[in-house]
Short mmCIF file of C-alpha atoms and ligand atoms in Angstrom, two decimals:
data_model
loop_
_atom_site.label_atom_id
_atom_site.label_comp_id
_atom_site.label_asym_id
_atom_site.label_seq_id
_atom_site.Cartn_x
_atom_site.Cartn_y
_atom_site.Cartn_z
CA MET A 1465 -212.47 90.85 106.84
CA LYS A 1466 -212.53 87.14 107.09
CA ILE A 1467 -215.03 85.19 109.32
CA TYR A 1468 -215.40 81.21 109.77
CA VAL A 1469 -218.76 79.78 111.15
CA PRO A 1470 -219.00 76.03 110.78
CA LEU A 1471 -221.48 74.76 108.87
CA ASP A 1472 -221.13 71.53 110.57
CA SER A 1473 -224.20 69.88 111.92
CA ALA A 1474 -223.32 70.05 115.59
CA ALA A 1475 -222.16 73.62 115.46
CA LYS A 1476 -225.77 74.29 113.35
CA ALA A 1477 -227.71 72.37 116.18
CA LEU A 1478 -226.08 74.98 118.51
CA GLY A 1479 -226.80 78.20 116.53
CA ALA A 1480 -224.29 78.64 113.77
CA ASP A 1481 -226.79 79.10 111.32
CA GLU A 1482 -228.45 81.88 113.10
CA VAL A 1483 -224.85 83.32 114.08
CA ALA A 1484 -223.73 83.52 110.36
CA ASP A 1485 -226.92 85.65 109.23
CA ALA A 1486 -226.80 87.80 112.27
CA ILE A 1487 -223.15 88.19 111.15
CA MET A 1488 -224.13 89.27 107.64
CA SER A 1489 -226.86 91.76 108.43
CA GLU A 1490 -224.97 93.30 111.14
CA ALA A 1491 -222.28 93.73 108.83
CA ALA A 1492 -224.54 94.93 106.28
CA ALA A 1493 -225.79 97.36 108.51
CA ARG A 1494 -222.87 99.16 109.38
CA GLY A 1495 -221.31 98.91 105.86
CA ILE A 1496 -218.63 96.72 106.89
CA ASP A 1497 -217.03 94.46 104.15
CA VAL A 1498 -217.17 90.70 105.49
CA GLN A 1499 -216.55 87.51 104.33
CA VAL A 1500 -218.67 84.69 105.90
CA ILE A 1501 -216.80 81.45 105.10
CA ARG A 1502 -218.86 78.36 106.15
CA ASN A 1503 -215.97 75.95 107.75
CA GLY A 1504 -216.05 72.54 108.78
CA THR A 1505 -215.90 72.01 112.95
CA ARG A 1506 -212.81 72.42 114.48
CA GLY A 1507 -214.37 69.43 116.81
CA MET A 1508 -214.62 71.36 120.38
CA ILE A 1509 -218.08 70.75 120.40
CA TRP A 1510 -218.55 72.75 123.79
CA LEU A 1511 -217.08 75.50 121.92
CA GLU A 1512 -219.66 75.56 118.99
CA PRO A 1513 -220.94 77.81 117.49
CA LEU A 1514 -216.85 78.56 117.31
CA VAL A 1515 -216.32 81.53 115.22
CA GLU A 1516 -212.93 82.23 114.03
CA LEU A 1517 -211.64 85.69 112.52
CA ASP A 1518 -208.89 85.88 110.48
CA GLN A 1519 -206.37 88.43 111.91
CA ASP A 1520 -203.42 88.81 109.41
CA GLY A 1521 -203.31 85.30 108.71
CA THR A 1522 -203.85 83.80 112.22
CA ARG A 1523 -207.48 82.56 113.29
CA VAL A 1524 -208.57 84.12 116.34
CA GLY A 1525 -211.46 82.08 118.12
CA TYR A 1526 -214.82 83.00 119.85
CA GLY A 1527 -217.20 80.77 121.25
CA PRO A 1528 -219.95 79.47 122.06
CA VAL A 1529 -220.76 82.75 120.20
CA SER A 1530 -224.70 83.56 120.54
CA VAL A 1531 -226.79 86.04 118.10
CA ASP A 1532 -226.49 88.51 120.99
CA ASP A 1533 -222.53 88.57 121.03
CA VAL A 1534 -222.59 89.53 117.25
CA PRO A 1535 -222.35 93.61 117.85
CA ALA A 1536 -219.50 92.73 120.20
CA LEU A 1537 -217.86 90.46 117.97
CA LEU A 1538 -217.95 93.13 115.07
CA ASP A 1539 -216.99 96.00 117.80
CA GLY A 1540 -213.52 93.74 118.62
CA LYS A 1541 -215.24 93.94 122.36
CA LEU A 1542 -215.94 89.96 122.96
CA PRO A 1543 -213.10 88.05 124.58
CA SER A 1544 -211.30 85.70 122.42
CA LEU A 1545 -210.12 82.49 123.00
CA GLY A 1546 -206.78 83.37 121.41
CA PRO A 1547 -205.25 81.84 118.28
CA VAL A 1548 -207.50 78.45 117.79
CA GLU A 1549 -204.57 76.20 116.70
CA GLU A 1550 -203.23 76.80 120.29
CA ILE A 1551 -206.15 75.96 122.09
CA PRO A 1552 -204.67 72.73 124.26
CA PHE A 1553 -207.47 70.05 123.17
CA LEU A 1554 -206.49 71.25 119.39
CA ALA A 1555 -202.75 71.96 120.19
CA LYS A 1556 -202.16 68.29 121.61
CA GLN A 1557 -203.44 66.72 118.27
CA THR A 1558 -202.16 65.14 115.30
CA ARG A 1559 -204.16 65.68 112.69
CA LEU A 1560 -203.48 63.56 109.77
CA THR A 1561 -206.95 62.63 108.65
CA PHE A 1562 -208.57 65.79 109.83
CA ALA A 1563 -205.79 67.95 109.11
CA ARG A 1564 -207.99 70.22 106.46
CA VAL A 1565 -211.58 69.65 108.46
CA GLY A 1566 -211.98 72.96 110.08
CA VAL A 1567 -209.63 74.46 107.94
CA ILE A 1568 -210.96 74.76 104.73
CA ASP A 1569 -214.11 75.64 102.66
CA PRO A 1570 -215.45 72.29 102.16
CA LEU A 1571 -216.76 72.94 98.70
CA ASP A 1572 -213.98 74.89 97.53
CA LEU A 1573 -211.74 72.71 95.69
CA THR A 1574 -209.14 75.35 95.23
CA ASP A 1575 -208.92 75.73 98.92
CA TYR A 1576 -209.01 72.07 99.11
CA GLU A 1577 -205.82 71.80 96.70
CA ALA A 1578 -203.95 74.73 98.37
CA HIS A 1579 -204.24 72.52 101.76
CA GLY A 1580 -202.55 69.46 100.12
CA GLY A 1581 -205.44 68.23 98.56
CA LEU A 1582 -205.27 66.04 95.53
CA ALA A 1583 -201.56 65.78 95.84
CA GLY A 1584 -202.16 61.98 96.54
CA LEU A 1585 -204.21 61.44 94.13
CA ARG A 1586 -202.07 63.05 91.23
CA ARG A 1587 -198.87 60.47 92.90
CA ALA A 1588 -201.46 57.34 92.48
CA ILE A 1589 -202.00 58.31 89.14
CA ALA A 1590 -198.74 57.54 88.35
CA MET A 1591 -198.28 54.32 89.87
CA SER A 1592 -199.81 50.90 88.87
CA GLY A 1593 -202.59 49.27 90.76
CA ALA A 1594 -200.27 46.95 92.58
CA GLU A 1595 -198.20 49.88 93.58
CA ILE A 1596 -200.98 51.77 94.89
CA VAL A 1597 -201.90 48.59 96.73
CA LYS A 1598 -198.56 48.11 98.06
CA GLU A 1599 -198.54 51.63 99.13
CA VAL A 1600 -201.51 51.16 101.47
CA THR A 1601 -200.41 47.69 102.89
CA GLU A 1602 -197.10 49.68 103.68
CA SER A 1603 -198.64 52.48 105.61
CA GLY A 1604 -200.36 49.65 107.98
CA LEU A 1605 -203.90 51.38 107.65
CA ARG A 1606 -206.10 49.21 109.59
CA GLY A 1607 -209.87 49.48 108.58
CA ARG A 1608 -211.65 52.18 110.94
CA GLY A 1609 -215.15 51.02 110.77
CA GLY A 1610 -214.84 48.49 113.54
CA ALA A 1611 -212.95 45.46 112.74
CA GLY A 1612 -209.57 46.89 112.38
CA PHE A 1613 -208.69 44.67 109.36
CA PRO A 1614 -205.90 45.70 107.17
CA THR A 1615 -206.92 48.17 104.38
CA GLY A 1616 -203.94 46.66 102.23
CA ILE A 1617 -204.77 43.25 102.04
CA LYS A 1618 -208.68 43.58 101.25
CA TRP A 1619 -207.47 45.90 98.20
CA ASN A 1620 -205.29 43.24 97.41
CA THR A 1621 -207.79 40.68 97.18
CA VAL A 1622 -210.27 43.00 94.96
CA LEU A 1623 -207.28 43.86 92.89
CA GLY A 1624 -206.01 39.84 92.48
CA ALA A 1625 -210.03 39.14 91.45
CA GLU A 1626 -210.86 38.80 87.85
CA ALA A 1627 -213.98 40.66 86.91
CA ASP A 1628 -215.47 42.89 84.12
CA GLN A 1629 -216.55 45.18 86.93
CA LYS A 1630 -215.53 45.94 90.15
CA TYR A 1631 -216.25 48.38 93.16
CA ILE A 1632 -215.63 50.71 95.63
CA VAL A 1633 -218.26 51.27 98.74
CA CYS A 1634 -217.75 53.65 101.51
CA ASN A 1635 -219.62 52.87 104.77
CA ALA A 1636 -220.91 55.95 105.61
CA ASP A 1637 -223.84 54.34 108.13
CA GLU A 1638 -221.95 55.36 110.88
CA GLY A 1639 -224.31 53.77 113.11
CA ASP A 1640 -222.14 53.25 116.66
CA SER A 1641 -223.42 55.31 119.58
CA GLY A 1642 -221.31 58.30 120.65
CA THR A 1643 -219.48 58.46 116.60
CA PHE A 1644 -219.78 61.30 114.78
CA ALA A 1645 -215.91 61.38 112.79
CA ASP A 1646 -217.48 60.24 109.55
CA ARG A 1647 -220.12 63.05 109.34
CA MET A 1648 -217.56 65.68 110.36
CA VAL A 1649 -215.23 64.25 107.37
CA MET A 1650 -218.01 64.21 104.99
CA GLU A 1651 -219.06 67.80 106.37
CA GLY A 1652 -216.12 69.56 106.98
CA ASP A 1653 -213.43 67.86 104.22
CA PRO A 1654 -215.72 65.72 101.36
CA PHE A 1655 -213.13 66.05 98.68
CA CYS A 1656 -210.64 63.87 100.68
CA LEU A 1657 -213.17 61.20 100.82
CA ILE A 1658 -213.91 61.57 97.25
CA GLU A 1659 -209.89 61.48 96.38
CA GLY A 1660 -209.51 58.51 98.89
CA MET A 1661 -211.92 56.52 96.95
CA ALA A 1662 -210.71 57.53 93.64
CA ILE A 1663 -207.31 56.02 94.78
CA ALA A 1664 -208.85 52.76 95.83
CA GLY A 1665 -210.62 52.72 92.55
CA LEU A 1666 -207.37 53.39 90.62
CA GLY A 1667 -205.65 50.83 92.84
CA VAL A 1668 -207.85 47.94 92.45
CA GLY A 1669 -209.31 48.43 89.12
CA ALA A 1670 -212.82 49.73 90.34
CA THR A 1671 -214.78 52.49 87.66
CA LYS A 1672 -217.65 53.31 90.12
CA GLY A 1673 -218.04 54.01 93.62
CA TYR A 1674 -221.16 54.28 96.39
CA VAL A 1675 -221.23 56.25 99.49
CA TYR A 1676 -224.02 54.51 101.30
CA LEU A 1677 -224.88 57.22 103.97
CA ARG A 1678 -227.52 57.11 106.67
CA SER A 1679 -230.81 59.09 106.09
CA GLU A 1680 -229.99 60.51 109.75
CA TYR A 1681 -227.05 62.89 108.12
CA PRO A 1682 -229.18 65.41 105.87
CA ASP A 1683 -226.42 68.04 106.14
CA ALA A 1684 -223.69 65.39 105.14
CA ILE A 1685 -225.74 64.33 102.09
CA ALA A 1686 -226.23 67.80 100.84
CA VAL A 1687 -222.26 68.35 101.10
CA MET A 1688 -221.53 65.02 99.59
CA GLU A 1689 -223.68 65.37 96.64
CA GLU A 1690 -222.63 68.97 95.92
CA ALA A 1691 -218.91 67.74 96.29
CA VAL A 1692 -219.47 64.81 93.84
CA ARG A 1693 -220.86 67.33 91.59
CA ARG A 1694 -218.23 69.95 91.80
CA ALA A 1695 -215.70 66.98 91.69
CA ARG A 1696 -216.94 65.73 88.30
CA SER A 1697 -217.29 69.05 86.51
CA ALA A 1698 -213.51 69.87 87.45
CA GLY A 1699 -212.57 66.36 86.00
CA VAL A 1700 -211.26 64.68 89.53
CA LEU A 1701 -214.19 62.02 88.79
CA GLY A 1702 -215.45 60.80 85.26
CA LYS A 1703 -214.06 59.34 82.52
CA ASP A 1704 -210.60 60.68 82.53
CA VAL A 1705 -209.84 61.49 86.15
CA LEU A 1706 -207.42 64.01 86.23
CA GLY A 1707 -206.30 63.50 82.50
CA SER A 1708 -205.11 59.94 83.69
CA GLY A 1709 -207.13 58.20 81.16
CA LYS A 1710 -208.75 56.06 83.52
CA ALA A 1711 -211.97 56.05 84.70
CA PHE A 1712 -213.76 56.82 88.24
CA ASP A 1713 -217.10 57.96 89.11
CA MET A 1714 -219.07 57.77 92.08
CA GLU A 1715 -222.89 58.34 93.56
CA ILE A 1716 -224.12 59.06 97.14
CA ARG A 1717 -227.02 56.49 98.28
CA VAL A 1718 -229.27 56.88 101.22
CA GLY A 1719 -229.80 54.33 103.66
CA ALA A 1720 -233.10 54.17 105.48
CA GLY A 1721 -231.73 53.76 108.79
CA ALA A 1722 -231.01 50.27 110.81
CA TYR A 1723 -227.88 49.63 112.71
CA VAL A 1724 -227.30 46.37 110.78
CA CYS A 1725 -227.09 47.95 107.71
CA GLY A 1726 -223.67 49.52 108.64
CA GLU A 1727 -222.67 45.60 108.79
CA GLU A 1728 -220.89 45.29 105.13
CA THR A 1729 -223.01 42.58 103.71
CA SER A 1730 -226.46 43.67 105.10
CA LEU A 1731 -225.26 46.82 103.55
CA LEU A 1732 -224.26 45.61 100.12
CA ASN A 1733 -227.62 44.02 100.36
CA SER A 1734 -229.69 47.19 101.04
CA LEU A 1735 -227.66 48.83 98.31
CA GLU A 1736 -228.91 46.74 95.98
CA GLY A 1737 -232.49 47.63 96.89
CA LYS A 1738 -233.24 44.38 98.96
CA ARG A 1739 -233.67 44.16 102.83
CA GLY A 1740 -230.92 44.74 104.81
CA ILE A 1741 -229.98 41.31 106.01
CA VAL A 1742 -226.59 39.89 106.72
CA ARG A 1743 -225.09 37.56 104.19
CA ALA A 1744 -223.11 34.28 105.04
CA LYS A 1745 -219.26 34.79 104.45
CA PRO A 1746 -217.67 33.19 102.31
CA PRO A 1747 -218.19 34.39 99.92
CA LEU A 1748 -216.17 37.55 100.64
CA PRO A 1749 -217.54 40.91 99.39
CA ALA A 1750 -214.04 41.52 98.09
CA LEU A 1751 -214.48 38.63 95.59
CA GLU A 1752 -218.57 38.63 95.59
CA GLY A 1753 -219.59 42.07 96.71
CA PHE A 1754 -222.06 44.77 95.09
CA LEU A 1755 -224.21 42.78 92.28
CA GLY A 1756 -222.01 40.09 92.90
CA LYS A 1757 -218.83 41.85 91.57
CA PRO A 1758 -215.35 42.34 93.64
CA THR A 1759 -215.92 45.13 96.04
CA VAL A 1760 -214.18 47.21 98.43
CA VAL A 1761 -215.96 47.95 101.07
CA ASN A 1762 -214.30 50.40 103.57
CA ASN A 1763 -215.43 52.83 106.37
CA VAL A 1764 -215.36 56.69 105.55
CA LEU A 1765 -212.28 57.38 107.78
CA SER A 1766 -210.48 54.48 106.14
CA LEU A 1767 -210.95 56.23 102.77
CA ALA A 1768 -210.37 59.19 103.93
CA THR A 1769 -207.13 58.57 105.25
CA VAL A 1770 -205.72 57.34 101.83
CA PRO A 1771 -205.18 60.61 100.41
CA VAL A 1772 -202.63 61.76 103.13
CA ILE A 1773 -200.86 58.37 102.98
CA PHE A 1774 -200.41 58.92 99.18
CA GLU A 1775 -199.23 63.02 99.72
CA LYS A 1776 -196.76 61.99 102.67
CA GLY A 1777 -195.82 58.48 101.61
CA ALA A 1778 -196.75 55.36 103.93
CA ALA A 1779 -193.75 55.48 105.72
CA HIS A 1780 -194.69 58.82 107.30
CA TYR A 1781 -198.05 57.37 107.67
CA ALA A 1782 -196.40 54.20 109.36
CA GLY A 1783 -193.93 56.36 111.47
CA PHE A 1784 -197.04 57.23 114.09
CA GLY A 1785 -198.47 54.57 115.99
CA LEU A 1786 -198.22 51.94 118.31
CA GLY A 1787 -197.08 48.27 117.05
CA ARG A 1788 -199.52 47.13 115.00
CA SER A 1789 -201.65 50.08 115.41
CA LYS A 1790 -199.89 52.45 112.70
CA GLY A 1791 -201.07 56.11 112.41
CA THR A 1792 -203.48 57.98 113.77
CA MET A 1793 -206.82 57.70 115.20
CA PRO A 1794 -209.80 59.88 115.25
CA ILE A 1795 -211.31 59.47 118.37
CA GLN A 1796 -214.56 60.64 119.44
CA ILE A 1797 -215.47 61.79 123.06
CA ALA A 1798 -218.92 62.04 124.15
CA GLY A 1799 -221.62 60.92 127.06
CA ASN A 1800 -220.86 62.75 130.35
CA VAL A 1801 -218.05 64.75 129.81
CA LYS A 1802 -216.57 67.92 130.28
CA PHE A 1803 -214.62 68.60 126.68
CA GLY A 1804 -216.19 66.52 124.06
CA GLY A 1805 -215.83 66.26 120.49
CA LEU A 1806 -213.21 64.94 117.84
CA PHE A 1807 -209.68 64.01 119.27
CA GLU A 1808 -207.34 62.95 116.49
CA THR A 1809 -203.75 61.09 118.12
CA ALA A 1810 -201.55 58.66 117.30
CA PHE A 1811 -202.21 55.38 118.45
CA GLY A 1812 -200.44 54.75 122.13
CA MET A 1813 -202.45 57.70 123.96
CA PRO A 1814 -203.49 55.26 127.49
CA LEU A 1815 -207.24 55.50 127.89
CA GLY A 1816 -207.13 57.32 131.30
CA THR A 1817 -205.08 60.26 129.71
CA LEU A 1818 -207.74 60.75 126.96
CA VAL A 1819 -210.36 60.49 129.60
CA ASN A 1820 -208.74 62.64 132.20
CA ASP A 1821 -206.61 64.97 130.84
CA VAL A 1822 -207.79 65.39 127.43
CA ALA A 1823 -211.43 65.36 128.00
CA GLY A 1824 -211.48 66.74 131.46
CA GLY A 1825 -213.46 64.00 133.13
CA THR A 1826 -217.15 64.08 133.59
CA ALA A 1827 -219.45 67.31 133.17
CA SER A 1828 -221.13 66.59 136.13
CA GLY A 1829 -218.09 66.65 138.44
CA ARG A 1830 -218.57 62.98 139.82
CA PRO A 1831 -215.87 60.51 139.40
CA VAL A 1832 -216.07 58.51 136.10
CA LYS A 1833 -217.63 55.03 136.69
CA ALA A 1834 -217.14 53.26 133.47
CA VAL A 1835 -215.91 54.11 129.60
CA GLN A 1836 -217.50 52.48 126.61
CA VAL A 1837 -215.27 52.46 123.99
CA GLY A 1838 -216.39 50.96 120.38
CA GLY A 1839 -219.98 51.61 120.33
CA PRO A 1840 -222.97 49.65 121.49
CA LEU A 1841 -220.71 46.53 120.95
CA GLY A 1842 -218.00 47.90 122.50
CA ALA A 1843 -217.04 46.68 126.22
CA TYR A 1844 -217.24 49.04 129.40
CA LEU A 1845 -214.21 49.72 130.99
CA HIS A 1846 -213.31 50.31 134.63
CA PRO A 1847 -211.04 53.00 135.66
CA ASP A 1848 -209.04 50.01 136.80
CA GLN A 1849 -208.20 49.39 133.33
CA PHE A 1850 -207.06 53.42 132.20
CA ASP A 1851 -203.68 52.79 131.33
CA THR A 1852 -204.57 50.53 128.42
CA PRO A 1853 -203.07 52.39 125.51
CA PHE A 1854 -204.98 52.95 122.49
CA GLY A 1855 -204.30 49.92 120.18
CA TYR A 1856 -206.22 47.07 118.86
CA GLU A 1857 -204.20 44.18 120.55
CA GLU A 1858 -204.01 46.44 123.48
CA PHE A 1859 -207.42 46.99 123.38
CA ASP A 1860 -208.19 43.08 122.85
CA GLN A 1861 -205.77 41.98 125.43
CA ALA A 1862 -207.94 44.33 128.09
CA GLY A 1863 -211.33 42.37 126.84
CA GLY A 1864 -212.58 45.39 124.76
CA LEU A 1865 -212.37 46.89 121.38
CA ILE A 1866 -211.60 50.18 119.80
CA GLY A 1867 -213.99 49.82 116.95
CA HIS A 1868 -214.73 53.04 115.30
CA ALA A 1869 -213.09 54.81 118.44
CA GLY A 1870 -216.28 56.00 120.06
CA VAL A 1871 -215.63 56.82 123.84
CA VAL A 1872 -218.55 57.45 125.88
CA ILE A 1873 -217.78 58.39 129.57
CA PHE A 1874 -220.19 57.51 132.61
CA ASP A 1875 -220.15 59.10 136.15
CA ASP A 1876 -220.89 57.10 139.07
CA SER A 1877 -224.58 57.41 138.90
CA ALA A 1878 -224.70 55.07 135.95
CA ASP A 1879 -226.32 51.68 136.83
CA MET A 1880 -224.44 49.33 135.02
CA LEU A 1881 -227.09 46.26 134.89
CA LYS A 1882 -229.23 49.08 133.07
CA MET A 1883 -226.65 49.48 130.88
CA ALA A 1884 -226.24 45.62 130.36
CA ARG A 1885 -229.94 45.56 129.81
CA PHE A 1886 -229.56 48.59 127.41
CA ALA A 1887 -226.97 46.36 125.48
CA MET A 1888 -229.37 43.39 125.09
CA GLU A 1889 -232.31 45.75 124.16
CA PHE A 1890 -230.76 47.05 121.26
CA CYS A 1891 -229.74 43.82 119.95
CA ALA A 1892 -233.05 42.25 120.24
CA VAL A 1893 -234.32 45.54 118.33
CA GLU A 1894 -231.91 45.69 115.72
CA SER A 1895 -231.15 41.98 115.00
CA CYS A 1896 -231.86 41.32 111.50
CA GLY A 1897 -233.04 37.99 112.09
CA LYS A 1898 -231.13 35.80 110.43
CA CYS A 1899 -229.78 33.75 113.29
CA THR A 1900 -231.04 31.98 116.34
CA PRO A 1901 -228.71 33.56 118.99
CA CYS A 1902 -228.94 36.75 118.13
CA ARG A 1903 -232.74 36.79 117.34
CA ILE A 1904 -234.01 35.01 120.38
CA GLY A 1905 -230.64 35.01 122.38
CA ALA A 1906 -231.10 38.88 122.93
CA VAL A 1907 -234.68 38.54 123.91
CA ARG A 1908 -233.75 35.84 126.52
CA GLY A 1909 -230.89 38.24 127.50
CA VAL A 1910 -233.38 41.03 128.69
CA GLU A 1911 -235.59 38.90 130.42
CA THR A 1912 -232.57 36.97 132.26
CA ILE A 1913 -231.19 40.54 133.23
CA ASP A 1914 -234.98 41.43 134.61
CA ARG A 1915 -234.69 38.65 136.72
CA ILE A 1916 -231.53 39.40 138.06
CA ALA A 1917 -232.66 42.85 138.56
CA GLU A 1918 -235.50 41.42 140.48
CA GLY A 1919 -233.48 39.58 143.01
CA ASP A 1920 -232.93 36.24 141.12
CA ALA A 1921 -228.99 35.66 141.58
CA SER A 1922 -229.50 32.08 139.98
CA ALA A 1923 -230.00 33.83 136.61
CA ILE A 1924 -226.61 35.37 136.52
CA PRO A 1925 -224.68 31.93 135.48
CA LEU A 1926 -227.54 31.71 132.78
CA LEU A 1927 -226.98 34.87 131.66
CA THR A 1928 -223.03 33.74 131.37
CA ASP A 1929 -223.88 30.65 129.54
CA LEU A 1930 -226.13 32.58 127.17
CA CYS A 1931 -223.61 35.36 126.16
CA GLU A 1932 -221.02 32.20 125.40
CA THR A 1933 -223.81 30.97 123.18
CA MET A 1934 -224.08 34.17 121.55
CA LYS A 1935 -220.74 34.98 120.54
CA ASP A 1936 -220.06 31.45 119.58
CA GLY A 1937 -223.15 31.18 117.45
CA SER A 1938 -223.91 34.26 116.11
CA LEU A 1939 -223.22 35.16 111.89
CA CYS A 1940 -222.09 38.62 112.56
CA ALA A 1941 -220.53 40.88 115.22
CA LEU A 1942 -224.04 42.31 116.52
CA GLY A 1943 -225.10 39.21 118.11
CA GLY A 1944 -221.27 37.83 118.62
CA PHE A 1945 -220.15 41.52 120.13
CA THR A 1946 -223.21 42.07 122.62
CA PRO A 1947 -222.08 39.80 125.47
CA PHE A 1948 -218.90 42.18 125.41
CA PRO A 1949 -220.85 45.28 127.04
CA VAL A 1950 -222.89 42.68 128.87
CA MET A 1951 -220.06 40.74 130.56
CA SER A 1952 -217.99 43.62 131.29
CA ALA A 1953 -220.96 45.03 132.95
CA LEU A 1954 -221.01 41.83 134.99
CA THR A 1955 -217.65 41.21 135.63
CA HIS A 1956 -216.11 44.97 136.25
CA PHE A 1957 -219.41 46.12 138.28
CA PRO A 1958 -220.63 43.24 140.27
CA ASP A 1959 -221.92 45.48 142.77
CA ASP A 1960 -224.64 47.08 140.57
CA PHE A 1961 -225.93 43.26 139.71
CA ALA A 1962 -225.89 42.53 143.32
CA ARG A 1963 -227.33 45.43 144.91
CA GLN A 1964 -230.56 44.87 142.97
CA LYS A 1965 -230.83 41.91 144.56
CA GLU A 1966 -230.65 43.35 148.08
CA ALA A 1967 -232.79 46.12 147.08
CA ALA A 1968 -235.42 43.59 146.03
CA GLU A 1969 -235.19 41.66 149.25
C1 FMN B 499 -223.98 45.27 113.43
C2 FMN B 499 -222.53 45.95 112.50
C3 FMN B 499 -222.76 47.48 112.03
C4 FMN B 499 -221.61 48.10 111.75
N1 FMN B 499 -221.65 49.66 111.50
C5 FMN B 499 -220.48 49.85 110.92
C6 FMN B 499 -220.79 51.27 110.39
O1 FMN B 499 -221.73 51.91 110.72
N2 FMN B 499 -219.70 51.85 109.54
C7 FMN B 499 -218.54 50.73 109.23
O2 FMN B 499 -217.70 51.71 108.83
N3 FMN B 499 -218.64 49.59 109.50
C8 FMN B 499 -219.52 49.11 110.17
N4 FMN B 499 -219.42 47.86 110.69
C9 FMN B 499 -218.17 46.96 109.89
C10 FMN B 499 -218.28 46.89 108.51
O3 FMN B 499 -218.87 45.41 108.62
C11 FMN B 499 -217.25 46.38 108.10
O4 FMN B 499 -216.37 45.61 108.61
C12 FMN B 499 -216.48 47.81 107.78
O5 FMN B 499 -217.69 48.48 107.04
C13 FMN B 499 -215.31 47.65 106.66
O6 FMN B 499 -214.73 48.39 106.47
P1 FMN B 499 -212.92 49.10 107.24
O7 FMN B 499 -211.94 47.94 106.81
O8 FMN B 499 -212.92 50.34 106.58
O9 FMN B 499 -213.29 49.34 108.90
C14 FMN B 499 -220.45 47.30 111.35
C15 FMN B 499 -220.46 45.76 111.59
C16 FMN B 499 -221.43 45.16 112.10
C17 FMN B 499 -221.34 43.63 112.65
S1 SF4 B 500 -225.83 38.16 114.69
FE1 SF4 B 500 -227.88 39.04 114.48
S2 SF4 B 500 -227.68 40.59 113.29
FE2 SF4 B 500 -225.90 39.58 112.71
S3 SF4 B 500 -226.78 37.84 111.30
FE3 SF4 B 500 -227.52 36.84 113.14
S4 SF4 B 500 -229.50 37.63 113.48
FE4 SF4 B 500 -228.70 39.16 112.11
#
């Protein structure tokens, strides 16, 4: 009997390790032959630990499973959720980047290949660097780390740069609030990221790669390190990638944990062993990046999407999506929500469909008040904006941003003035200190919001003015985008700012 129990850290936090142990000891006591496979998560966190039994090739789900449920599970008496793939939350998705996550044994390279793994790299090996870059450009892939910059254009700049050494750096700092997709890929399908980085290396002529991984992800670090070792011994990495005669190897580097170290130039400083402080651009990292050499810096999801683009073709990938937002986006649903987790879908789904239909509204059962999309620098969107479709340009027009597609839901008990204050305080705490509008502005911002909270309405125009200065004068998006959550809270939820005044009077 094959039983799948996730090794994903969200599932582990909910008891998956204990359940896996209980299954093995109960099976041993009964003398049953059970193979426990530790898979990635299917992304339905409210069902974790989600245990799957392979029944004649169909994976039937049970969850959430506790240690006490194990005897009934092995007796066949535990109520099931039916075939996992038919659970509506999963059935509604279009999984391209996450196609294998939750399906395979993450560290089994044979399982990886049996599910389409390495097909993309094999195809890329037969192509020239320029052809590889062209394929990525034609797929329409845009950076999934935050800015949505076209990946093909970035790769083309690195391809065209003359240098004795070039690098691929994977940004796995994943600092945005409510985001976890990078972690899920690294824990659930690490070879996919390795394959994507190898294709990037062959494309731009880089022989060395680094994954900059946050220290708060110990499970992802362990899985990635083991996957790199296995890929190297299988000849996927090394001096002769899959017998191509071309070299590409990589290492995992652990960041000490600062939000700003997710910003690409700050990340490069940190990777070089320096203080994580933002560098002025130009020069672009694509021309002078790691150790001053041309460097591709891409997010985990951007790089982990590359293999499927090469496996199925750029046109297949570009066939999904909306306008200039091509392909799919692994959306992360969190906060006060009934069904939280990972939902990958083609760009174009309206925000309201995601929040109400897919995520089932709030966990508290109270009305949704606000939704923050795009991490701590993303705007708070009002339910009036729920018809906004997921698309970079569409969100921009609505005064928001998609960023890394973290969606955090709040019910009507949320105080948006407090959320605005939190955004400013976050910026003050996490500021690298290089430029004045952010370093000083965020501190003044917290003080100004406190004045508003105390009933001083004359501080509102001051806050607006300060936000304009931070937007225009900051060196990077930490200071430059903090005004989005602050101003959206003020604009869409003015009562929360006025109510404080009445309360104070
Ligand atoms: C303050 C700040 C934090 C950031 N954090 C991350 C992060 O955790 N992960 C990430 O991929 N990009 C992050 N970014 C965006 C990166 O600077 C960069 O745009 C990205 O890594 C490029 O990869 P992509 O083109 O694949 O998105 C951050 C940017 C800023 C300004
Ligand atoms: S905006 Fe803030 S984080 Fe960015 S460079 Fe300026 S001080 Fe540093």
